[in-house]
PDB file of C-alpha atoms and ligand atoms in Angstrom:
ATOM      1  CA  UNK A 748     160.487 -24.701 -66.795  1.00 44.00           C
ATOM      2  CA  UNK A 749     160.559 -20.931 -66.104  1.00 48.00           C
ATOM      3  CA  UNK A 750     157.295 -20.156 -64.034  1.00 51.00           C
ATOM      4  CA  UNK A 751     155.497 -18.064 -66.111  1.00 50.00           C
ATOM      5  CA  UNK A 752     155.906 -20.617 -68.976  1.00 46.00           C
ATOM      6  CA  UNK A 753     154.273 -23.319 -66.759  1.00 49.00           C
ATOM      7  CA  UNK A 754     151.536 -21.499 -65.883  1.00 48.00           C
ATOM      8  CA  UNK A 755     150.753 -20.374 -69.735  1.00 46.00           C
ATOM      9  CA  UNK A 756     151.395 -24.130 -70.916  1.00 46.00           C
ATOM     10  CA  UNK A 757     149.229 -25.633 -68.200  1.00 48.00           C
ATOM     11  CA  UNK A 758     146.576 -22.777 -68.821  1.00 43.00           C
ATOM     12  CA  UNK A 759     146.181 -23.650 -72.555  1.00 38.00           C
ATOM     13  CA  UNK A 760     146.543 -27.264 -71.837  1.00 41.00           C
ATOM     14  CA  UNK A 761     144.214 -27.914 -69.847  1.00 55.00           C
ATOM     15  CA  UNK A 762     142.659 -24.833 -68.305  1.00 62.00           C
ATOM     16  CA  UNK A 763     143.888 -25.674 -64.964  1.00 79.00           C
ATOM     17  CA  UNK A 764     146.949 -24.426 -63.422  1.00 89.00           C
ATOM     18  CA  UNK A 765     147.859 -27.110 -60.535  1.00 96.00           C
ATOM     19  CA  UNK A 766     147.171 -30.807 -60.912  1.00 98.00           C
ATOM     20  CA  UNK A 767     147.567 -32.921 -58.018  1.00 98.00           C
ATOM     21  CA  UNK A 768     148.061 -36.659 -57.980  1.00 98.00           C
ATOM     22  CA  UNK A 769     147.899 -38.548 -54.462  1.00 99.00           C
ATOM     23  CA  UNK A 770     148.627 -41.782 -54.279  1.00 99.00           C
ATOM     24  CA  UNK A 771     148.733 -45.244 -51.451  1.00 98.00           C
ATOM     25  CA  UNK A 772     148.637 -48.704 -52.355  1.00 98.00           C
ATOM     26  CA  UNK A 773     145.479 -50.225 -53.647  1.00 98.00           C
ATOM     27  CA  UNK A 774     144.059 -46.585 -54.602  1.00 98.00           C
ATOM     28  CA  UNK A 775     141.259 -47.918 -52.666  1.00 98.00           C
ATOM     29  CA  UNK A 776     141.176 -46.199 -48.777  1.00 98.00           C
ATOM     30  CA  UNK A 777     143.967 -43.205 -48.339  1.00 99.00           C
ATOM     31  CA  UNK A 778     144.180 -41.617 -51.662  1.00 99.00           C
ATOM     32  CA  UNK A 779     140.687 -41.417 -52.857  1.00 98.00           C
ATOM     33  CA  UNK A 780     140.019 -40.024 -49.425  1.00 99.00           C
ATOM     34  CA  UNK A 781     142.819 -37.347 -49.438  1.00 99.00           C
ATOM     35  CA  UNK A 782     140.889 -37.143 -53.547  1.00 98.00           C
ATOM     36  CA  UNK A 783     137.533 -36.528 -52.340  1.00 98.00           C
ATOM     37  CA  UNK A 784     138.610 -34.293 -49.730  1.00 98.00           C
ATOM     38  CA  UNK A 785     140.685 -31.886 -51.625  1.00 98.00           C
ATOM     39  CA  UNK A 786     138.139 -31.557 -53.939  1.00 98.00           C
ATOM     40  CA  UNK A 787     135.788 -30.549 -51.514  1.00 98.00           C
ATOM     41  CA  UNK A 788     138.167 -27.829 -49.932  1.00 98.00           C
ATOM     42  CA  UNK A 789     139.279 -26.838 -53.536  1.00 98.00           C
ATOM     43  CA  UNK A 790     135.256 -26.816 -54.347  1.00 98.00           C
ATOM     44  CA  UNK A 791     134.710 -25.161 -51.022  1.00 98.00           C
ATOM     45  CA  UNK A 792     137.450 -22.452 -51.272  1.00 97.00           C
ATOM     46  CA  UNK A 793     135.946 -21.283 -54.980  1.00 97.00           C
ATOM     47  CA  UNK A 794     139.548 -22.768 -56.670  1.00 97.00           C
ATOM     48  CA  UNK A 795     137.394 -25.668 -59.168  1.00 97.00           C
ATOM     49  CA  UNK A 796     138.692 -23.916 -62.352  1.00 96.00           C
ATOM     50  CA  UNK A 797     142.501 -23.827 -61.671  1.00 96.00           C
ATOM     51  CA  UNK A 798     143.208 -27.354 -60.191  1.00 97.00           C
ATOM     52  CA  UNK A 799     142.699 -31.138 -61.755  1.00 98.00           C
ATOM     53  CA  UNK A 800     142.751 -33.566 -58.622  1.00 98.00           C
ATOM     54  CA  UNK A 801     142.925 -37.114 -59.126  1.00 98.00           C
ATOM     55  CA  UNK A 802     144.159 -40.170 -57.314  1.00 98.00           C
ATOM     56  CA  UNK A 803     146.072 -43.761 -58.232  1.00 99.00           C
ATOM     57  CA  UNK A 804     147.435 -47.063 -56.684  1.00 98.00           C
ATOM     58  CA  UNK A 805     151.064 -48.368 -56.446  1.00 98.00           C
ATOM     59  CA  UNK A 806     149.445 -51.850 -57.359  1.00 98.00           C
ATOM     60  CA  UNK A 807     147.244 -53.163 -59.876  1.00 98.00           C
ATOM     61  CA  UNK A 808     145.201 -55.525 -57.481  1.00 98.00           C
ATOM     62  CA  UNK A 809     142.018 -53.211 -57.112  1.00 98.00           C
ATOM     63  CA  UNK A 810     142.210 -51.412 -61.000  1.00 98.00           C
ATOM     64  CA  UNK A 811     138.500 -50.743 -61.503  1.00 98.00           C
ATOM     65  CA  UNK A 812     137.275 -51.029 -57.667  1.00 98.00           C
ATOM     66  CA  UNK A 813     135.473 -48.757 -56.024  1.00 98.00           C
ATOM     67  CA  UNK A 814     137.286 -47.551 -52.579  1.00 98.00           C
ATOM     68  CA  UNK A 815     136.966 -49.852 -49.828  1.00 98.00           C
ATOM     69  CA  UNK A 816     132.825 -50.103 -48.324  1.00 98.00           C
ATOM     70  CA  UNK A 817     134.647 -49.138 -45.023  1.00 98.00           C
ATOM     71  CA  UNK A 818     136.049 -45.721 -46.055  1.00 98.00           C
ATOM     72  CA  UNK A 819     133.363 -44.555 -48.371  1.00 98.00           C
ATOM     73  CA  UNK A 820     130.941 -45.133 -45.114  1.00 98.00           C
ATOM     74  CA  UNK A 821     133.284 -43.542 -42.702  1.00 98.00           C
ATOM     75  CA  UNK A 822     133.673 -40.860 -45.134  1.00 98.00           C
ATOM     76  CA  UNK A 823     129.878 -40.807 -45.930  1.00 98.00           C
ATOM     77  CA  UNK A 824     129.754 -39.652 -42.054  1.00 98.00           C
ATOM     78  CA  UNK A 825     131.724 -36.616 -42.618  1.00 98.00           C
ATOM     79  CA  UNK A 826     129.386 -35.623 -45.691  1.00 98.00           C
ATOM     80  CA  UNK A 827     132.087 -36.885 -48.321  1.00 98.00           C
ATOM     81  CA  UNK A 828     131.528 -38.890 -51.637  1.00 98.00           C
ATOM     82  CA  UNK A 829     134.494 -40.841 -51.848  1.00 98.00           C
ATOM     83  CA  UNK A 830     133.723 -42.849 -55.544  1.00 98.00           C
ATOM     84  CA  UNK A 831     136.770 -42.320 -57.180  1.00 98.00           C
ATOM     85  CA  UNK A 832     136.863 -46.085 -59.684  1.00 98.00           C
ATOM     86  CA  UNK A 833     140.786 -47.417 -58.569  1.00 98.00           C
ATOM     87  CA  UNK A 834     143.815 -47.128 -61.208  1.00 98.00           C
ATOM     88  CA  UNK A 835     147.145 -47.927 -60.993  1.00 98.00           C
ATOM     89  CA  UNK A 836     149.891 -44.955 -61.128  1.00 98.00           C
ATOM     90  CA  UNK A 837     151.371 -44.753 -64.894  1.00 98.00           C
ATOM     91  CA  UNK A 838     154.647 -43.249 -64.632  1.00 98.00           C
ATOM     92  CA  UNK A 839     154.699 -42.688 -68.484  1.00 97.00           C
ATOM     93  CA  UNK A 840     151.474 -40.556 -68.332  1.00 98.00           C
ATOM     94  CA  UNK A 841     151.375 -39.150 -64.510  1.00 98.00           C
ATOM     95  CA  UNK A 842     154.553 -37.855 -64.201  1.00 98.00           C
ATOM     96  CA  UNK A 843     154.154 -35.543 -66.966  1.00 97.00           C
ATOM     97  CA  UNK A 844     150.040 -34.519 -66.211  1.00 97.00           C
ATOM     98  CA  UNK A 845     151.005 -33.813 -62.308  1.00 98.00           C
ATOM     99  CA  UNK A 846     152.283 -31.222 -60.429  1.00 97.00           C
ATOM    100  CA  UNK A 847     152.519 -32.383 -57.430  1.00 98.00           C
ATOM    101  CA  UNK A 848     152.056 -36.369 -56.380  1.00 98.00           C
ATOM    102  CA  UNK A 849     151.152 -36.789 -53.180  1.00 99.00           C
ATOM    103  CA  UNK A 850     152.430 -40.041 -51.015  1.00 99.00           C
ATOM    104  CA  UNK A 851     150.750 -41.555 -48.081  1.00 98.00           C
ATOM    105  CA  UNK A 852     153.855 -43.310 -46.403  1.00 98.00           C
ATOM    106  CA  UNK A 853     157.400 -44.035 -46.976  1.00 98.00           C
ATOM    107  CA  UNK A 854     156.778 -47.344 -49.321  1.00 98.00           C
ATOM    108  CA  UNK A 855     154.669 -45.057 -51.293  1.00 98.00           C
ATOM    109  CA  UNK A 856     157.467 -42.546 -51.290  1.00 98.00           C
ATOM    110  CA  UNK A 857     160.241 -45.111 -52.736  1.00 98.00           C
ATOM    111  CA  UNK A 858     157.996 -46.562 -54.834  1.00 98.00           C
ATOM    112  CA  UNK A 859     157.389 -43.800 -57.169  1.00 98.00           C
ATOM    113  CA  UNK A 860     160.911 -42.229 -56.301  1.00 98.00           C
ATOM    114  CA  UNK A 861     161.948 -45.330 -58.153  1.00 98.00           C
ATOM    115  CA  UNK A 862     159.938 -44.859 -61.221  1.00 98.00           C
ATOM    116  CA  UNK A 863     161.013 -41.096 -61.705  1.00 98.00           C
ATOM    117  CA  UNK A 864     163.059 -40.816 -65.082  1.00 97.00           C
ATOM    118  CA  UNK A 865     164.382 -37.126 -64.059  1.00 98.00           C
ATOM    119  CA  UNK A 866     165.298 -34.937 -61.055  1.00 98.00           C
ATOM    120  CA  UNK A 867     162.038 -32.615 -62.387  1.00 98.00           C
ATOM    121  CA  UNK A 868     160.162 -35.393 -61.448  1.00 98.00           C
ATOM    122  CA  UNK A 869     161.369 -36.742 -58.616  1.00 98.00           C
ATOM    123  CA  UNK A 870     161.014 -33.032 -57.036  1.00 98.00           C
ATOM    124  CA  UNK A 871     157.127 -33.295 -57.831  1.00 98.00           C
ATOM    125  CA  UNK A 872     156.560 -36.078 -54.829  1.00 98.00           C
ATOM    126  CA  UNK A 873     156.084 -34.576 -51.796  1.00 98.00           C
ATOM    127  CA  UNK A 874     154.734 -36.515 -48.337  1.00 98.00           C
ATOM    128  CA  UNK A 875     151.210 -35.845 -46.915  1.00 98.00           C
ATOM    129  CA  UNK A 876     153.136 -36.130 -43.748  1.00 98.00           C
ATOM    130  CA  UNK A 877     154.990 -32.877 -44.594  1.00 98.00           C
ATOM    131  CA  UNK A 878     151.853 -31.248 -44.164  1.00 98.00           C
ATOM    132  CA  UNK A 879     150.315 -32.707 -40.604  1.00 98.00           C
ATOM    133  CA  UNK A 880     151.593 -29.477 -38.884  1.00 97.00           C
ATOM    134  CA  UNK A 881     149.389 -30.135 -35.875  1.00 96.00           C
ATOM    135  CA  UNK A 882     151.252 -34.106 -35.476  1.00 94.00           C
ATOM    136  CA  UNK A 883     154.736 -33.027 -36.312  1.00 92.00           C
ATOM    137  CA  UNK A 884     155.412 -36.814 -34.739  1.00 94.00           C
ATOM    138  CA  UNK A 885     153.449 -38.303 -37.809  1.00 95.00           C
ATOM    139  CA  UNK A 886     155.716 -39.203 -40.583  1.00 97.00           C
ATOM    140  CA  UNK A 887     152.684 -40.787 -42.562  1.00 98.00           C
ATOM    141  CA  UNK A 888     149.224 -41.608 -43.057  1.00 98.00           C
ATOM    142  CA  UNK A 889     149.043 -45.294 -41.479  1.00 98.00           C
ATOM    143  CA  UNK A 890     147.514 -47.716 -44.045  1.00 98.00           C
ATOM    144  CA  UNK A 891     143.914 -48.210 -42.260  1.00 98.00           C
ATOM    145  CA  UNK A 892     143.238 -51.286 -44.411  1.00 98.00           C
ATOM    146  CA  UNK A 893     143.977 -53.994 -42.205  1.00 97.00           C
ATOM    147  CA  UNK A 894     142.729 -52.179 -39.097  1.00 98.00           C
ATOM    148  CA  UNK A 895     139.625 -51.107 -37.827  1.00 98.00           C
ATOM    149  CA  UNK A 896     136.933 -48.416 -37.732  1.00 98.00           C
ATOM    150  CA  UNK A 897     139.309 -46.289 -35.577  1.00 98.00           C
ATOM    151  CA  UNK A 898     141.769 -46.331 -38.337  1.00 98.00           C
ATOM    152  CA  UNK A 899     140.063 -45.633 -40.717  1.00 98.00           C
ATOM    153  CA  UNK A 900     139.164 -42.289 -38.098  1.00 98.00           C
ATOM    154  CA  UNK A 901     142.383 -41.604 -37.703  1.00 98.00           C
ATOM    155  CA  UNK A 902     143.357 -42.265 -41.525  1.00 98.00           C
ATOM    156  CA  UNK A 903     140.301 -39.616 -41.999  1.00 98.00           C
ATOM    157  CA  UNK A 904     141.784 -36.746 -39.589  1.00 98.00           C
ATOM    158  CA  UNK A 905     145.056 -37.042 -41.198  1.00 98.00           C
ATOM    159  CA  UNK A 906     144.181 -36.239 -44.437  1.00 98.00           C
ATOM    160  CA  UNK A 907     141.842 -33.707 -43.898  1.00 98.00           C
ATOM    161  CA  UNK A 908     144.546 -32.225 -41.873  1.00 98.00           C
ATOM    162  CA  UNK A 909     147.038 -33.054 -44.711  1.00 98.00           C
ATOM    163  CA  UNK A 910     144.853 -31.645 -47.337  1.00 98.00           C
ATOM    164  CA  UNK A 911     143.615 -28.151 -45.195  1.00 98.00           C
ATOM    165  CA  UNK A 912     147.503 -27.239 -45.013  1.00 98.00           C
ATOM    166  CA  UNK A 913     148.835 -28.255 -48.000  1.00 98.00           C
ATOM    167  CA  UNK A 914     145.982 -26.451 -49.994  1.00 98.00           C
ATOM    168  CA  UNK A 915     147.315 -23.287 -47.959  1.00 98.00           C
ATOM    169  CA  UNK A 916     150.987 -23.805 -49.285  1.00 98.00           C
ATOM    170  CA  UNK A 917     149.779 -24.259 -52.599  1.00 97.00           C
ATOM    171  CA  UNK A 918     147.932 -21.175 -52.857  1.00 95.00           C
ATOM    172  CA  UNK A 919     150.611 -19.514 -50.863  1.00 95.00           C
ATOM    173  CA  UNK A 920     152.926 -20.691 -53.519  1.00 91.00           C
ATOM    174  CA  UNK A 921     151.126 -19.836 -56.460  1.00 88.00           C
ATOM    175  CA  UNK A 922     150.732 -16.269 -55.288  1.00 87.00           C
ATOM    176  CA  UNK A 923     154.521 -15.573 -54.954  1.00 90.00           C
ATOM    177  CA  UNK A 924     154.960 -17.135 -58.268  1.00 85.00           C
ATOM    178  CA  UNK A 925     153.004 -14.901 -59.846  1.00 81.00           C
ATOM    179  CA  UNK A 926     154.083 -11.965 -57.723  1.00 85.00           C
ATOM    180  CA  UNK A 927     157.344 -12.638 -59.138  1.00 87.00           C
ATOM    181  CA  UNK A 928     156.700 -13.227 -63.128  1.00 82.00           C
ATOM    182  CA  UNK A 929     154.097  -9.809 -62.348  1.00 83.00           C
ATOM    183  CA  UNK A 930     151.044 -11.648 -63.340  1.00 75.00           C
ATOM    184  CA  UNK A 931     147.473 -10.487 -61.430  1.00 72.00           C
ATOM    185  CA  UNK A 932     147.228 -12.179 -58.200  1.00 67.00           C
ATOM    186  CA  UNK A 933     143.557 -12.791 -57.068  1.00 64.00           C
TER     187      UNK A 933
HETATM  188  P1  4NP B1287     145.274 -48.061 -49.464  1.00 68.82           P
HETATM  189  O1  4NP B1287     144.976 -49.373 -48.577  1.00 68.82           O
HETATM  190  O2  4NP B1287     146.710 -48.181 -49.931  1.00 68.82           O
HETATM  191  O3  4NP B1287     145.095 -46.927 -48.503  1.00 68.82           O
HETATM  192  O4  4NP B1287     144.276 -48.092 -50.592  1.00 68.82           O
HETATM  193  C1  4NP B1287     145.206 -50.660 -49.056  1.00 68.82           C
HETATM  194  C2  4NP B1287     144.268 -51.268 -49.842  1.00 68.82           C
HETATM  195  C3  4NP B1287     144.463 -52.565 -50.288  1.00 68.82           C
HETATM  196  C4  4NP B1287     145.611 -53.243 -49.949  1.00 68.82           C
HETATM  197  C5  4NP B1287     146.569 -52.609 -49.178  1.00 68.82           C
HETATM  198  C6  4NP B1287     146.352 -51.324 -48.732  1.00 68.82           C
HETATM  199  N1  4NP B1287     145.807 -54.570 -50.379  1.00 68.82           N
HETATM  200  O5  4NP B1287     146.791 -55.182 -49.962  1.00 68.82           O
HETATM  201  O6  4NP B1287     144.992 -55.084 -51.147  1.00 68.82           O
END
Protein backbone atom coordinates (compact mmCIF):
# COMPACT_ATOMS: atom_id res chain seq x y z
CA UNK A 1 0.00 0.00 0.00
CA UNK A 2 1.27 3.47 -1.01
CA UNK A 3 2.68 5.11 2.28
CA UNK A 4 0.62 7.83 2.79
CA UNK A 5 -2.45 5.51 2.45
CA UNK A 6 -1.08 3.33 5.32
CA UNK A 7 -0.54 5.87 7.52
CA UNK A 8 -4.25 7.48 6.93
CA UNK A 9 -5.83 3.83 7.16
CA UNK A 10 -3.91 2.91 10.29
CA UNK A 11 -4.64 6.51 11.72
CA UNK A 12 -8.46 6.11 11.40
CA UNK A 13 -8.25 2.53 12.33
CA UNK A 14 -6.93 2.53 15.17
CA UNK A 15 -5.30 5.81 16.07
CA UNK A 16 -1.94 4.36 16.03
CA UNK A 17 0.39 4.41 13.23
CA UNK A 18 2.96 1.36 13.92
CA UNK A 19 1.87 -1.87 15.56
CA UNK A 20 4.42 -4.22 16.56
CA UNK A 21 3.99 -7.90 17.23
CA UNK A 22 7.05 -9.91 18.83
CA UNK A 23 6.88 -13.20 19.17
CA UNK A 24 9.10 -16.72 20.81
CA UNK A 25 7.67 -19.88 21.70
CA UNK A 26 5.51 -20.18 24.74
CA UNK A 27 4.85 -16.21 24.72
CA UNK A 28 5.91 -16.71 28.18
CA UNK A 29 9.91 -15.37 28.73
CA UNK A 30 11.39 -13.49 25.38
CA UNK A 31 8.48 -11.80 23.87
CA UNK A 32 6.61 -10.38 26.73
CA UNK A 33 9.99 -9.12 27.79
CA UNK A 34 10.99 -7.51 24.41
CA UNK A 35 6.65 -6.37 25.09
CA UNK A 36 7.19 -4.79 28.30
CA UNK A 37 10.28 -3.24 27.30
CA UNK A 38 9.27 -1.50 24.20
CA UNK A 39 6.55 -0.18 25.86
CA UNK A 40 8.54 1.35 28.34
CA UNK A 41 11.00 3.01 25.74
CA UNK A 42 7.91 3.86 23.51
CA UNK A 43 6.27 5.26 27.00
CA UNK A 44 9.62 6.74 27.85
CA UNK A 45 10.38 8.41 24.46
CA UNK A 46 6.67 10.30 24.56
CA UNK A 47 5.58 7.86 21.26
CA UNK A 48 2.26 6.02 23.47
CA UNK A 49 -0.26 7.50 20.95
CA UNK A 50 1.22 6.29 17.59
CA UNK A 51 2.26 2.62 18.36
CA UNK A 52 0.05 -0.65 19.57
CA UNK A 53 2.71 -3.21 21.03
CA UNK A 54 1.71 -6.57 21.80
CA UNK A 55 3.25 -9.99 22.03
CA UNK A 56 2.22 -13.92 21.11
CA UNK A 57 3.49 -17.60 21.23
CA UNK A 58 4.30 -20.03 18.34
CA UNK A 59 2.53 -22.71 20.63
CA UNK A 60 -0.57 -23.03 22.42
CA UNK A 61 0.93 -24.78 25.60
CA UNK A 62 0.96 -21.59 27.94
CA UNK A 63 -2.46 -19.65 26.25
CA UNK A 64 -3.64 -17.77 29.33
CA UNK A 65 -0.25 -17.94 31.52
CA UNK A 66 1.30 -15.34 32.91
CA UNK A 67 5.20 -15.07 31.75
CA UNK A 68 7.43 -17.35 33.43
CA UNK A 69 7.95 -16.35 37.69
CA UNK A 70 11.68 -16.30 36.56
CA UNK A 71 11.51 -13.46 33.99
CA UNK A 72 8.88 -11.30 35.54
CA UNK A 73 11.41 -11.31 38.76
CA UNK A 74 14.49 -10.77 36.74
CA UNK A 75 12.64 -8.18 34.97
CA UNK A 76 11.07 -6.83 38.24
CA UNK A 77 14.96 -6.00 38.99
CA UNK A 78 15.31 -3.74 36.13
CA UNK A 79 12.00 -1.80 37.21
CA UNK A 80 9.84 -3.66 34.44
CA UNK A 81 6.22 -5.11 34.71
CA UNK A 82 6.35 -7.90 32.51
CA UNK A 83 2.30 -9.25 32.89
CA UNK A 84 1.46 -9.61 29.51
CA UNK A 85 -1.52 -12.99 29.91
CA UNK A 86 0.19 -15.62 26.98
CA UNK A 87 -1.66 -16.12 23.44
CA UNK A 88 -0.86 -17.98 20.67
CA UNK A 89 0.06 -16.07 17.22
CA UNK A 90 -3.23 -16.06 14.85
CA UNK A 91 -2.04 -15.74 11.45
CA UNK A 92 -5.66 -14.92 10.26
CA UNK A 93 -5.87 -11.87 12.63
CA UNK A 94 -1.99 -10.82 13.27
CA UNK A 95 -0.81 -10.66 10.04
CA UNK A 96 -3.20 -8.13 9.02
CA UNK A 97 -3.20 -5.88 12.69
CA UNK A 98 0.88 -5.84 12.58
CA UNK A 99 3.37 -3.97 11.10
CA UNK A 100 6.13 -5.37 11.99
CA UNK A 101 6.43 -9.06 13.87
CA UNK A 102 9.26 -9.41 15.63
CA UNK A 103 11.12 -13.06 15.97
CA UNK A 104 13.35 -14.17 18.71
CA UNK A 105 15.36 -16.97 16.80
CA UNK A 106 15.46 -18.77 13.60
CA UNK A 107 12.55 -21.49 14.57
CA UNK A 108 10.55 -18.50 15.33
CA UNK A 109 11.54 -17.05 12.01
CA UNK A 110 10.34 -20.25 9.85
CA UNK A 111 7.62 -20.72 11.82
CA UNK A 112 5.66 -17.74 10.97
CA UNK A 113 7.50 -17.48 7.48
CA UNK A 114 5.45 -20.59 6.98
CA UNK A 115 2.13 -19.25 7.92
CA UNK A 116 2.48 -16.02 5.68
CA UNK A 117 -0.29 -16.15 2.86
CA UNK A 118 1.55 -13.19 0.81
CA UNK A 119 4.98 -11.66 0.07
CA UNK A 120 3.36 -8.31 2.04
CA UNK A 121 3.43 -10.39 4.83
CA UNK A 122 6.21 -12.27 4.84
CA UNK A 123 8.23 -8.79 4.46
CA UNK A 124 6.59 -7.70 7.92
CA UNK A 125 8.94 -10.38 10.02
CA UNK A 126 11.99 -9.05 10.78
CA UNK A 127 14.74 -10.70 13.47
CA UNK A 128 15.46 -9.04 16.88
CA UNK A 129 18.88 -10.18 15.99
CA UNK A 130 18.97 -7.66 13.10
CA UNK A 131 18.96 -5.13 15.61
CA UNK A 132 21.84 -6.29 18.36
CA UNK A 133 24.27 -3.80 16.65
CA UNK A 134 26.60 -3.93 19.64
CA UNK A 135 26.77 -8.31 19.21
CA UNK A 136 26.88 -8.37 15.47
CA UNK A 137 27.95 -12.28 16.37
CA UNK A 138 24.34 -12.80 17.85
CA UNK A 139 22.01 -14.17 15.33
CA UNK A 140 19.21 -14.51 18.09
CA UNK A 141 17.86 -14.12 21.40
CA UNK A 142 18.77 -17.66 23.06
CA UNK A 143 15.60 -19.24 24.54
CA UNK A 144 16.47 -18.67 28.45
CA UNK A 145 13.77 -21.18 29.45
CA UNK A 146 15.64 -24.14 30.13
CA UNK A 147 18.65 -22.27 31.52
CA UNK A 148 19.38 -20.35 34.38
CA UNK A 149 19.31 -16.94 36.08
CA UNK A 150 22.23 -15.88 33.81
CA UNK A 151 20.08 -16.51 30.86
CA UNK A 152 17.53 -15.11 31.62
CA UNK A 153 20.38 -11.87 32.11
CA UNK A 154 21.56 -12.31 29.04
CA UNK A 155 17.98 -12.94 27.38
CA UNK A 156 17.28 -9.41 29.28
CA UNK A 157 20.36 -7.39 27.67
CA UNK A 158 19.47 -8.61 24.34
CA UNK A 159 16.28 -7.31 24.09
CA UNK A 160 16.69 -4.20 25.63
CA UNK A 161 19.45 -3.85 23.21
CA UNK A 162 17.12 -5.22 20.44
CA UNK A 163 14.34 -2.97 21.37
CA UNK A 164 16.68 0.56 22.01
CA UNK A 165 17.83 0.13 18.21
CA UNK A 166 15.08 -1.03 16.53
CA UNK A 167 12.82 1.76 18.12
CA UNK A 168 15.56 4.15 16.46
CA UNK A 169 14.99 2.57 12.90
CA UNK A 170 11.46 2.79 13.31
CA UNK A 171 11.30 6.32 14.03
CA UNK A 172 14.05 6.85 11.57
CA UNK A 173 11.80 5.20 9.12
CA UNK A 174 8.72 6.82 9.78
CA UNK A 175 10.31 10.22 9.37
CA UNK A 176 11.55 9.61 5.76
CA UNK A 177 8.21 8.26 4.99
CA UNK A 178 6.62 11.13 5.72
CA UNK A 179 9.35 13.37 4.39
CA UNK A 180 8.58 11.78 1.23
CA UNK A 181 4.50 11.76 0.99
CA UNK A 182 5.23 15.76 2.57
CA UNK A 183 3.33 15.10 5.68
CA UNK A 184 4.59 17.21 9.10
CA UNK A 185 7.39 15.45 10.65
CA UNK A 186 7.60 15.98 14.49
P1 LIG B 1 9.84 -18.40 25.34
O1 LIG B 1 10.42 -19.61 26.23
O2 LIG B 1 9.67 -18.95 23.93
O3 LIG B 1 10.90 -17.35 25.41
O4 LIG B 1 8.53 -18.02 25.98
C1 LIG B 1 9.81 -20.86 26.28
C2 LIG B 1 8.76 -21.07 27.12
C3 LIG B 1 8.17 -22.32 27.22
C4 LIG B 1 8.64 -23.36 26.45
C5 LIG B 1 9.68 -23.13 25.57
C6 LIG B 1 10.27 -21.89 25.50
N1 LIG B 1 8.06 -24.64 26.56
O5 LIG B 1 8.58 -25.57 25.94
O6 LIG B 1 7.06 -24.80 27.26
Amino acid sequence: MENRKRIMAKENHEKKEIALLFICLGNICRSPAAHAIMQRDVDEAGLSDRFFIDSAGIGPWHVGDLPDRRMRQHGAQRGLDISHIARQFNAKTDFRTFDRIVVMDEDNYRAIASKASSEADREKIIRMSDYLLDHPAAHSVPDPYYGDGSDFELALDLIEEGCRHLLAAIIKEEKRIKKEDGLAVD
